[in-house]
PDB file of C-alpha atoms in Angstrom:
ATOM      1  CA  MET A 861      43.741 -15.754  25.248  1.00 52.00           C
ATOM      2  CA  SER A 862      41.408 -13.156  27.220  1.00 52.00           C
ATOM      3  CA  LEU A 863      38.874 -10.103  24.834  1.00 52.00           C
ATOM      4  CA  VAL A 864      42.147  -7.839  24.396  1.00 50.00           C
ATOM      5  CA  ASP A 865      44.509 -10.046  22.643  1.00 52.00           C
ATOM      6  CA  GLN A 866      41.902 -11.478  19.867  1.00 54.00           C
ATOM      7  CA  GLN A 867      41.300  -7.229  18.068  1.00 51.00           C
ATOM      8  CA  PRO A 868      43.244  -5.904  15.954  1.00 52.00           C
ATOM      9  CA  VAL A 869      46.690  -4.632  16.885  1.00 51.00           C
ATOM     10  CA  ALA A 870      47.215  -1.169  15.286  1.00 51.00           C
ATOM     11  CA  HIS A 871      50.860  -0.467  14.993  1.00 52.00           C
ATOM     12  CA  MET A 872      50.901   3.522  15.048  1.00 51.00           C
ATOM     13  CA  MET A 873      53.661   4.771  12.371  1.00 54.00           C
ATOM     14  CA  ASP A 874      52.689   8.800  12.152  1.00 57.00           C
ATOM     15  CA  GLU A 875      50.007  10.359  13.914  1.00 63.00           C
ATOM     16  CA  ASP A 876      47.572   9.720  10.292  1.00 66.00           C
ATOM     17  CA  GLU A 877      49.151   6.384   9.042  1.00 70.00           C
ATOM     18  CA  VAL A 878      47.752   3.466  11.001  1.00 70.00           C
ATOM     19  CA  LEU A 879      49.244   0.195   9.358  1.00 70.00           C
ATOM     20  CA  ILE A 880      47.562  -3.674   9.964  1.00 70.00           C
ATOM     21  CA  THR A 881      49.315  -6.760   9.251  1.00 74.00           C
ATOM     22  CA  ALA A 882      47.366  -9.655   7.343  1.00 71.00           C
ATOM     23  CA  ASP A 883      48.068 -11.922   9.567  1.00 72.00           C
ATOM     24  CA  GLN A 884      45.355  -9.273  12.164  1.00 72.00           C
ATOM     25  CA  LEU A 885      42.811  -9.234   9.489  1.00 71.00           C
ATOM     26  CA  PRO A 886      39.644 -11.282  10.805  1.00 73.00           C
ATOM     27  CA  ALA A 887      38.609 -13.962   8.626  1.00 69.00           C
ATOM     28  CA  PRO A 888      36.941 -13.333   5.488  1.00 65.00           C
ATOM     29  CA  ILE A 889      33.215 -13.777   5.293  1.00 63.00           C
ATOM     30  CA  ALA A 890      32.215 -17.029   3.663  1.00 58.00           C
ATOM     31  CA  THR A 891      30.384 -15.829  -0.239  1.00 56.00           C
ATOM     32  CA  THR A 892      28.225 -19.643  -1.126  1.00 53.00           C
ATOM     33  CA  THR A 893      25.409 -18.789  -4.055  1.00 52.00           C
ATOM     34  CA  GLU A 894      24.558 -21.959  -3.205  1.00 53.00           C
ATOM     35  CA  ALA A 895      20.857 -22.989  -3.599  1.00 50.00           C
ATOM     36  CA  SER A 896      20.128 -24.073  -0.456  1.00 64.00           C
ATOM     37  CA  ASP A 897      20.993 -20.885   1.614  1.00 79.00           C
ATOM     38  CA  LYS A 898      18.340 -19.078   0.090  1.00 79.00           C
ATOM     39  CA  PRO A 899      14.530 -19.275   1.225  1.00 82.00           C
ATOM     40  CA  ASP A 900      13.012 -20.983  -1.219  1.00 82.00           C
ATOM     41  CA  PHE A 901       8.900 -19.070  -1.582  1.00 83.00           C
ATOM     42  CA  GLY A 902       6.410 -20.914  -4.055  1.00 86.00           C
ATOM     43  CA  PRO A 903       4.485 -17.940  -6.140  1.00 85.00           C
ATOM     44  CA  LEU A 904       1.224 -16.951  -4.204  1.00 76.00           C
ATOM     45  CA  SER A 905      -2.138 -18.434  -5.324  1.00 75.00           C
ATOM     46  CA  ALA A 906      -5.472 -16.074  -5.935  1.00 67.00           C
ATOM     47  CA  LYS A 907      -6.761 -16.350  -2.661  1.00 66.00           C
ATOM     48  CA  GLU A 908      -3.272 -15.526  -1.208  1.00 70.00           C
ATOM     49  CA  LEU A 909      -3.171 -12.891  -2.169  1.00 68.00           C
ATOM     50  CA  GLN A 910      -6.670 -11.407  -1.309  1.00 64.00           C
ATOM     51  CA  ASP A 911      -6.235  -9.146   1.990  1.00 62.00           C
ATOM     52  CA  LYS A 912      -8.525 -10.871   4.882  1.00 64.00           C
ATOM     53  CA  ARG A 913     -10.347  -7.820   4.772  1.00 71.00           C
ATOM     54  CA  ASN A 914     -13.423  -7.367   2.604  1.00 83.00           C
ATOM     55  CA  GLU A 915     -14.355  -5.215  -0.115  1.00 89.00           C
ATOM     56  CA  PHE A 916     -17.066  -2.999  -0.096  1.00 92.00           C
ATOM     57  CA  ARG A 917     -19.044  -1.479  -2.829  1.00 95.00           C
ATOM     58  CA  ARG A 918     -22.371   0.416  -3.390  1.00 96.00           C
ATOM     59  CA  VAL A 919     -23.582   1.680  -6.489  1.00 96.00           C
ATOM     60  CA  ARG A 920     -26.390   4.034  -5.893  1.00 97.00           C
ATOM     61  CA  VAL A 921     -29.702   2.611  -8.729  1.00 97.00           C
ATOM     62  CA  PRO A 922     -30.942   6.116 -10.350  1.00 96.00           C
ATOM     63  CA  PRO A 923     -35.295   5.877  -9.784  1.00 95.00           C
ATOM     64  CA  HIS A 924     -36.535   6.218 -13.009  1.00 95.00           C
ATOM     65  CA  ARG A 925     -34.113   2.623 -12.887  1.00 95.00           C
ATOM     66  CA  LEU A 926     -35.704   0.796  -9.630  1.00 94.00           C
ATOM     67  CA  SER A 927     -38.747  -0.569 -11.934  1.00 95.00           C
ATOM     68  CA  PRO A 928     -36.837  -2.104 -14.733  1.00 95.00           C
ATOM     69  CA  LEU A 929     -33.691  -2.566 -12.066  1.00 95.00           C
ATOM     70  CA  LYS A 930     -36.809  -5.132  -9.732  1.00 94.00           C
ATOM     71  CA  ARG A 931     -37.751  -6.509 -13.120  1.00 96.00           C
ATOM     72  CA  ASP A 932     -34.210  -7.730 -13.818  1.00 95.00           C
ATOM     73  CA  TRP A 933     -33.306  -8.990 -10.332  1.00 95.00           C
ATOM     74  CA  LEU A 934     -32.242 -12.578 -11.902  1.00 96.00           C
ATOM     75  CA  LYS A 935     -30.616 -11.438 -14.066  1.00 95.00           C
ATOM     76  CA  ILE A 936     -28.357  -9.083 -12.266  1.00 95.00           C
ATOM     77  CA  TYR A 937     -27.964 -10.931  -9.339  1.00 94.00           C
ATOM     78  CA  SER A 938     -26.914 -14.586 -10.762  1.00 95.00           C
ATOM     79  CA  PRO A 939     -23.709 -13.730 -12.833  1.00 95.00           C
ATOM     80  CA  ILE A 940     -22.615 -11.381  -9.234  1.00 95.00           C
ATOM     81  CA  VAL A 941     -22.955 -14.625  -7.036  1.00 95.00           C
ATOM     82  CA  GLU A 942     -22.852 -17.955  -9.904  1.00 94.00           C
ATOM     83  CA  HIS A 943     -19.724 -16.353 -11.084  1.00 93.00           C
ATOM     84  CA  LEU A 944     -17.408 -14.080  -9.485  1.00 93.00           C
ATOM     85  CA  LEU A 945     -18.701 -15.413  -6.423  1.00 93.00           C
ATOM     86  CA  LEU A 946     -19.856 -12.401  -4.394  1.00 95.00           C
ATOM     87  CA  GLN A 947     -22.429 -11.826  -2.269  1.00 95.00           C
ATOM     88  CA  VAL A 948     -24.887  -8.761  -3.461  1.00 96.00           C
ATOM     89  CA  ARG A 949     -28.604  -7.067  -2.189  1.00 96.00           C
ATOM     90  CA  MET A 950     -30.204  -4.298  -2.679  1.00 95.00           C
ATOM     91  CA  ASN A 951     -31.003  -1.480  -0.029  1.00 94.00           C
ATOM     92  CA  PRO A 952     -34.220  -0.067  -0.588  1.00 93.00           C
ATOM     93  CA  LYS A 953     -34.225   2.288   1.977  1.00 95.00           C
ATOM     94  CA  THR A 954     -30.512   3.995   0.148  1.00 96.00           C
ATOM     95  CA  ARG A 955     -31.475   2.429  -3.698  1.00 96.00           C
ATOM     96  CA  MET A 956     -28.406   0.551  -3.273  1.00 97.00           C
ATOM     97  CA  ILE A 957     -26.917  -2.452  -4.060  1.00 97.00           C
ATOM     98  CA  GLU A 958     -24.574  -3.441  -2.049  1.00 97.00           C
ATOM     99  CA  ILE A 959     -21.657  -5.612  -3.695  1.00 96.00           C
ATOM    100  CA  ARG A 960     -19.168  -7.277  -0.389  1.00 95.00           C
ATOM    101  CA  THR A 961     -16.611 -10.321  -0.985  1.00 92.00           C
ATOM    102  CA  CYS A 962     -17.010 -13.697   1.295  1.00 90.00           C
ATOM    103  CA  ASP A 963     -14.672 -16.469   1.640  1.00 86.00           C
ATOM    104  CA  GLU A 964     -15.299 -17.732  -1.798  1.00 88.00           C
ATOM    105  CA  THR A 965     -14.652 -15.313  -3.386  1.00 87.00           C
ATOM    106  CA  LEU A 966     -11.335 -15.985  -6.420  1.00 84.00           C
ATOM    107  CA  ASP A 967     -10.714 -13.272  -8.249  1.00 83.00           C
ATOM    108  CA  ALA A 968      -8.436 -10.008  -6.348  1.00 77.00           C
ATOM    109  CA  GLY A 969     -10.737  -7.776  -8.965  1.00 87.00           C
ATOM    110  CA  ALA A 970     -14.290  -9.113  -9.108  1.00 91.00           C
ATOM    111  CA  VAL A 971     -15.631  -6.554  -6.765  1.00 93.00           C
ATOM    112  CA  GLN A 972     -14.772  -3.763  -9.027  1.00 92.00           C
ATOM    113  CA  LYS A 973     -16.093  -6.077 -12.515  1.00 93.00           C
ATOM    114  CA  ALA A 974     -18.880  -6.672 -10.592  1.00 95.00           C
ATOM    115  CA  ALA A 975     -19.553  -2.635  -9.701  1.00 95.00           C
ATOM    116  CA  ASP A 976     -18.565  -2.222 -13.459  1.00 94.00           C
ATOM    117  CA  PHE A 977     -21.116  -4.147 -14.896  1.00 95.00           C
ATOM    118  CA  VAL A 978     -24.499  -2.836 -12.218  1.00 96.00           C
ATOM    119  CA  ARG A 979     -23.487   1.073 -12.936  1.00 95.00           C
ATOM    120  CA  ALA A 980     -23.597   0.174 -16.529  1.00 95.00           C
ATOM    121  CA  TYR A 981     -27.517  -2.263 -16.273  1.00 96.00           C
ATOM    122  CA  CYS A 982     -28.127   1.912 -14.363  1.00 95.00           C
ATOM    123  CA  LEU A 983     -27.121   3.349 -16.785  1.00 94.00           C
ATOM    124  CA  GLY A 984     -29.848   2.035 -19.685  1.00 93.00           C
ATOM    125  CA  PHE A 985     -27.255  -1.054 -20.945  1.00 93.00           C
ATOM    126  CA  SER A 986     -29.704  -4.452 -20.700  1.00 94.00           C
ATOM    127  CA  PRO A 987     -28.585  -7.154 -18.703  1.00 94.00           C
ATOM    128  CA  GLU A 988     -26.846  -8.648 -21.839  1.00 94.00           C
ATOM    129  CA  ASP A 989     -25.734  -6.038 -22.664  1.00 92.00           C
ATOM    130  CA  SER A 990     -23.954  -5.777 -19.110  1.00 92.00           C
ATOM    131  CA  LEU A 991     -22.575  -8.901 -18.991  1.00 92.00           C
ATOM    132  CA  ALA A 992     -19.467  -8.315 -21.758  1.00 89.00           C
ATOM    133  CA  LEU A 993     -18.254  -6.755 -18.521  1.00 89.00           C
ATOM    134  CA  LEU A 994     -17.807  -9.882 -16.396  1.00 89.00           C
ATOM    135  CA  ARG A 995     -16.417 -11.292 -19.134  1.00 89.00           C
ATOM    136  CA  MET A 996     -13.909  -9.509 -20.249  1.00 88.00           C
ATOM    137  CA  ASP A 997     -10.850  -8.760 -19.507  1.00 84.00           C
ATOM    138  CA  ASP A 998     -10.165  -4.919 -18.811  1.00 84.00           C
ATOM    139  CA  LEU A 999     -12.778  -3.103 -20.336  1.00 83.00           C
ATOM    140  CA  PHE A1000     -14.168  -0.541 -18.501  1.00 80.00           C
ATOM    141  CA  LEU A1001     -17.144   2.126 -19.020  1.00 83.00           C
ATOM    142  CA  ASP A1002     -17.169   5.395 -18.758  1.00 85.00           C
ATOM    143  CA  THR A1003     -19.617   8.262 -20.155  1.00 85.00           C
ATOM    144  CA  PHE A1004     -19.903  11.930 -21.200  1.00 86.00           C
ATOM    145  CA  GLU A1005     -22.621  14.378 -21.240  1.00 87.00           C
ATOM    146  CA  VAL A1006     -23.770  16.046 -24.221  1.00 91.00           C
ATOM    147  CA  LYS A1007     -25.136  19.734 -24.479  1.00 91.00           C
ATOM    148  CA  ASP A1008     -26.052  22.195 -26.889  1.00 80.00           C
TER     149      ASP A1008
END
């Protein structure tokens, strides 16, 4: 049997009509919906959802908050490193606090939480009050300027 014999044969009735008989149609594709045919993707963990590249944030420290920052550094540093599992450092040359993820970081939003925590401290909140931003989800910081 040649390749030509396997093709359906169309009979010309008129110039615009084509007739194909049912025995000339190809066999229908099996449409079974068995669970074994579908791929089984399990849920991803937070570690797998995280990008392989490190996230990085910088928070500028105003000059009037440098002395209190040096005094309260342990209260600021400890929750970021111990609870959020991030890396943090103070760059005195640029007067910025730099926060980045590492291999142990589990939470995808941890960098943003830590940046909000440090920014709240730089705006004048105490370290204990700023800690609420790390503990609670869906809590954010907003500021405004009052002019007379």
